[in-house]
mmCIF file with all atom_site columns, C-alpha atoms in Angstrom:
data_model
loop_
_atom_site.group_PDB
_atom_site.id
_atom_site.type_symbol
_atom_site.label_atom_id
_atom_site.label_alt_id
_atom_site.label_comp_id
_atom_site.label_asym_id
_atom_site.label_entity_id
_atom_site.label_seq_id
_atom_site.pdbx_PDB_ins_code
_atom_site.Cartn_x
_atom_site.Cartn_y
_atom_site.Cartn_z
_atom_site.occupancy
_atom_site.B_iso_or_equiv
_atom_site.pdbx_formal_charge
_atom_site.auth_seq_id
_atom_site.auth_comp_id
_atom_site.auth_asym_id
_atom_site.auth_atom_id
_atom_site.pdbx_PDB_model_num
ATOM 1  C CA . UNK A 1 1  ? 0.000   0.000   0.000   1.00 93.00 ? 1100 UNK A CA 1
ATOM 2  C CA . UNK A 1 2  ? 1.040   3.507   -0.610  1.00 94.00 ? 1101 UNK A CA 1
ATOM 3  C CA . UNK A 1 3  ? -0.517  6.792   0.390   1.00 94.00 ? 1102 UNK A CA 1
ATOM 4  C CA . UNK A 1 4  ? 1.004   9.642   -0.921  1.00 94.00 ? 1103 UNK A CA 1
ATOM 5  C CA . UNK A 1 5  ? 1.092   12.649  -3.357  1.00 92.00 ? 1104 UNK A CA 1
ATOM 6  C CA . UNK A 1 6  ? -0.435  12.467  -6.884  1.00 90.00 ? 1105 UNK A CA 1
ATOM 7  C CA . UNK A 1 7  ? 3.180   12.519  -8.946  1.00 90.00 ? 1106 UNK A CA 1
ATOM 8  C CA . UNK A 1 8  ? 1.146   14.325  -12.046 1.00 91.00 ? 1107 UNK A CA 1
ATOM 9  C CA . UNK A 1 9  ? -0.076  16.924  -9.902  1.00 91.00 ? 1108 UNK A CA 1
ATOM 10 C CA . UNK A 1 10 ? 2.951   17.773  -8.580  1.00 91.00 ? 1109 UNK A CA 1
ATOM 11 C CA . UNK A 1 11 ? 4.975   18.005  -11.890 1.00 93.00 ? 1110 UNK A CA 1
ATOM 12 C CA . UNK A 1 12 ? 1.948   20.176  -13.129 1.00 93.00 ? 1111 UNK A CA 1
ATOM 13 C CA . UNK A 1 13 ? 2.563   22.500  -10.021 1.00 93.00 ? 1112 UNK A CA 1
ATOM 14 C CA . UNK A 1 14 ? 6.258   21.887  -10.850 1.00 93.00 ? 1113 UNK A CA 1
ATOM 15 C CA . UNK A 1 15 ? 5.275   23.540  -13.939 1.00 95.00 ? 1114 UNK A CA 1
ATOM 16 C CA . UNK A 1 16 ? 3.378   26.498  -13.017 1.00 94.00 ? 1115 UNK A CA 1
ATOM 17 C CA . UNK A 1 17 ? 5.979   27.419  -10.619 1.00 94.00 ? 1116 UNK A CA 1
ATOM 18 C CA . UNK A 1 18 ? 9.044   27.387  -12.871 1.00 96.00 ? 1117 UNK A CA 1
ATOM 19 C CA . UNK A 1 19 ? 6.900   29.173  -15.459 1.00 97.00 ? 1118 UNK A CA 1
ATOM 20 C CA . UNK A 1 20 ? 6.109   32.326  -12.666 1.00 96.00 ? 1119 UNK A CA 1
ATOM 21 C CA . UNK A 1 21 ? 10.095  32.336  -12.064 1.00 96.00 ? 1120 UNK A CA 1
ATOM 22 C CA . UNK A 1 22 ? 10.636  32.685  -16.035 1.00 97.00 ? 1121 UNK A CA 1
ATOM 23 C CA . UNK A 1 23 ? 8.345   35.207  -16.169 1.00 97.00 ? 1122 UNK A CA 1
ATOM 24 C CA . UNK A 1 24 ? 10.774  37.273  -13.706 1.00 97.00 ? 1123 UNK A CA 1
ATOM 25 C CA . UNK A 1 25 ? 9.065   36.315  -10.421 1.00 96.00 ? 1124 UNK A CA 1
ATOM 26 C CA . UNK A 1 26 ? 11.738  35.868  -7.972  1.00 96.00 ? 1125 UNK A CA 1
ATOM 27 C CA . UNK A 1 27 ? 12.212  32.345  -6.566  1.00 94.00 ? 1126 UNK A CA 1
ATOM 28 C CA . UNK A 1 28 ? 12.396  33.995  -2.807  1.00 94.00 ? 1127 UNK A CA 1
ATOM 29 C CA . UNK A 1 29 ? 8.948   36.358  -3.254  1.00 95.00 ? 1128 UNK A CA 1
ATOM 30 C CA . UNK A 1 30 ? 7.061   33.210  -4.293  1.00 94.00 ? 1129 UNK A CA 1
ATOM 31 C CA . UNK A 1 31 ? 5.129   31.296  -1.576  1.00 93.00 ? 1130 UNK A CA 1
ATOM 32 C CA . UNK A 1 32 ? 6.303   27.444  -0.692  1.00 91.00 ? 1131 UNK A CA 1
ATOM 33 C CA . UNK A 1 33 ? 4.071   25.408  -2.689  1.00 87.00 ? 1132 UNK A CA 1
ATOM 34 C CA . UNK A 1 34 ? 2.344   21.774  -1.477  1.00 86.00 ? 1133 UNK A CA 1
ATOM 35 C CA . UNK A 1 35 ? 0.449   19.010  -3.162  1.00 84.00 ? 1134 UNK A CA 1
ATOM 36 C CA . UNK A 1 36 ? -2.676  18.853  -1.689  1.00 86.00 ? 1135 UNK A CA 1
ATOM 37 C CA . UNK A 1 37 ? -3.863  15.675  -3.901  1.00 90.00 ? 1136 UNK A CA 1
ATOM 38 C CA . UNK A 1 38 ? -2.826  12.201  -2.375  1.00 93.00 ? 1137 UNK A CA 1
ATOM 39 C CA . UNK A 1 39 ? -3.755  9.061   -3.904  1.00 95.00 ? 1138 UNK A CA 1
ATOM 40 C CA . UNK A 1 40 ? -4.062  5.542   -2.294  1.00 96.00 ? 1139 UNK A CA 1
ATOM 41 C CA . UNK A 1 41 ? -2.926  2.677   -4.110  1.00 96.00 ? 1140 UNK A CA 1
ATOM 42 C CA . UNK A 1 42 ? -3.247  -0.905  -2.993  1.00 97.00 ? 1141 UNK A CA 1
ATOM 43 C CA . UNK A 1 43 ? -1.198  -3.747  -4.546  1.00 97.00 ? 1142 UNK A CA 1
ATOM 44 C CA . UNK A 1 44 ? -3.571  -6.967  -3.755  1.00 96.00 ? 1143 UNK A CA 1
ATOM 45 C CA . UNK A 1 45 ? -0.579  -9.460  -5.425  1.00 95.00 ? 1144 UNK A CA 1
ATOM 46 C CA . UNK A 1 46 ? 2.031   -8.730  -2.532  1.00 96.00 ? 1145 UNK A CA 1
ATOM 47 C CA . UNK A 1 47 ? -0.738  -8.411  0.298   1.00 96.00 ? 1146 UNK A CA 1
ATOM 48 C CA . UNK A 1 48 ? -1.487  -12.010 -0.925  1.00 95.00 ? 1147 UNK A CA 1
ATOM 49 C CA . UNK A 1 49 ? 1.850   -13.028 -0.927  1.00 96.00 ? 1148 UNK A CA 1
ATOM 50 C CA . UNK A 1 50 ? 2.342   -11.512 3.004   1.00 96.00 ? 1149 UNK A CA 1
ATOM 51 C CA . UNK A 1 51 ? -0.654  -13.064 3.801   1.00 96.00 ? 1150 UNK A CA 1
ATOM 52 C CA . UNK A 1 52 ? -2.823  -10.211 4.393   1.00 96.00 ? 1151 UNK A CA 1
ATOM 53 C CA . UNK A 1 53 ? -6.543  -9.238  4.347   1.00 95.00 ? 1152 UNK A CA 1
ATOM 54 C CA . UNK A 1 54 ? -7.100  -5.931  2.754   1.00 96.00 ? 1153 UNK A CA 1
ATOM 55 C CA . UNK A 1 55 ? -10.771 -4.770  3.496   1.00 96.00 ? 1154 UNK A CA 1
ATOM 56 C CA . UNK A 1 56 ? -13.152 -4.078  0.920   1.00 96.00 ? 1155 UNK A CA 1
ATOM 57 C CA . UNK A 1 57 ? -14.233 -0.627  1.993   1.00 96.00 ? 1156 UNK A CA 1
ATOM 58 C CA . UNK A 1 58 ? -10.419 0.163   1.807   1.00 96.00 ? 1157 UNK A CA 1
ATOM 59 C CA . UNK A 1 59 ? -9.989  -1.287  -1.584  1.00 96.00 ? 1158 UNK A CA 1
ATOM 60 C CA . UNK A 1 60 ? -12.859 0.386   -2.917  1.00 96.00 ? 1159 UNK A CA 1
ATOM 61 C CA . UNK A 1 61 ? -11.416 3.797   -1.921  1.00 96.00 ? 1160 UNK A CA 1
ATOM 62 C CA . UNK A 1 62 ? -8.480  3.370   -3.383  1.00 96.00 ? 1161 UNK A CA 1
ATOM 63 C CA . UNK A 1 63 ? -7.304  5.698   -6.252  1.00 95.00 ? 1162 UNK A CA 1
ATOM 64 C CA . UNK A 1 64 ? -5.612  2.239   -7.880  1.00 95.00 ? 1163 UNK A CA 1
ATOM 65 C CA . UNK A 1 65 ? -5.722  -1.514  -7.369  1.00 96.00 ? 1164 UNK A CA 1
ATOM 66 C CA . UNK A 1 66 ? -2.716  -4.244  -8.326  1.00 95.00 ? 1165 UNK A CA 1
ATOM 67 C CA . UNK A 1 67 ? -4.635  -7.205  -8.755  1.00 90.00 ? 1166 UNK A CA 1
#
């Protein structure tokens, strides 16, 4: 399992800030940026291999299953 920030959103943010500093934004006048979109993903191959019981409520709220 994994629980962490969506990689796509953060190279899009990634983005938007490098484009403010090429406008001519200085790096130190812009504020300290954080993803704020996490995604869960649950890999049911290697829980089966540990031996482990993943929920069904858990697995439906995941953002991706490894079956």
């Amino acid at each position: 399992m994994s629980y962490g920030t969506d990689l796509l959103d953060a190279y899009r943010q990634l983005g938007l800030y490098a484009g403010n500093i090429l406008k001519g934004a200085k790096p130190s006048d812009l504020p300290v940026q954080q993803s704020v979109k996490v995604e869960l993903l649950i890999n049911l191959r290697a829980a089966k291999a540990l031996g482990l019981d993943v929920p069904p409520t858990l697995i439906t709220r995941a953002d991706e299953v490894i079956e």
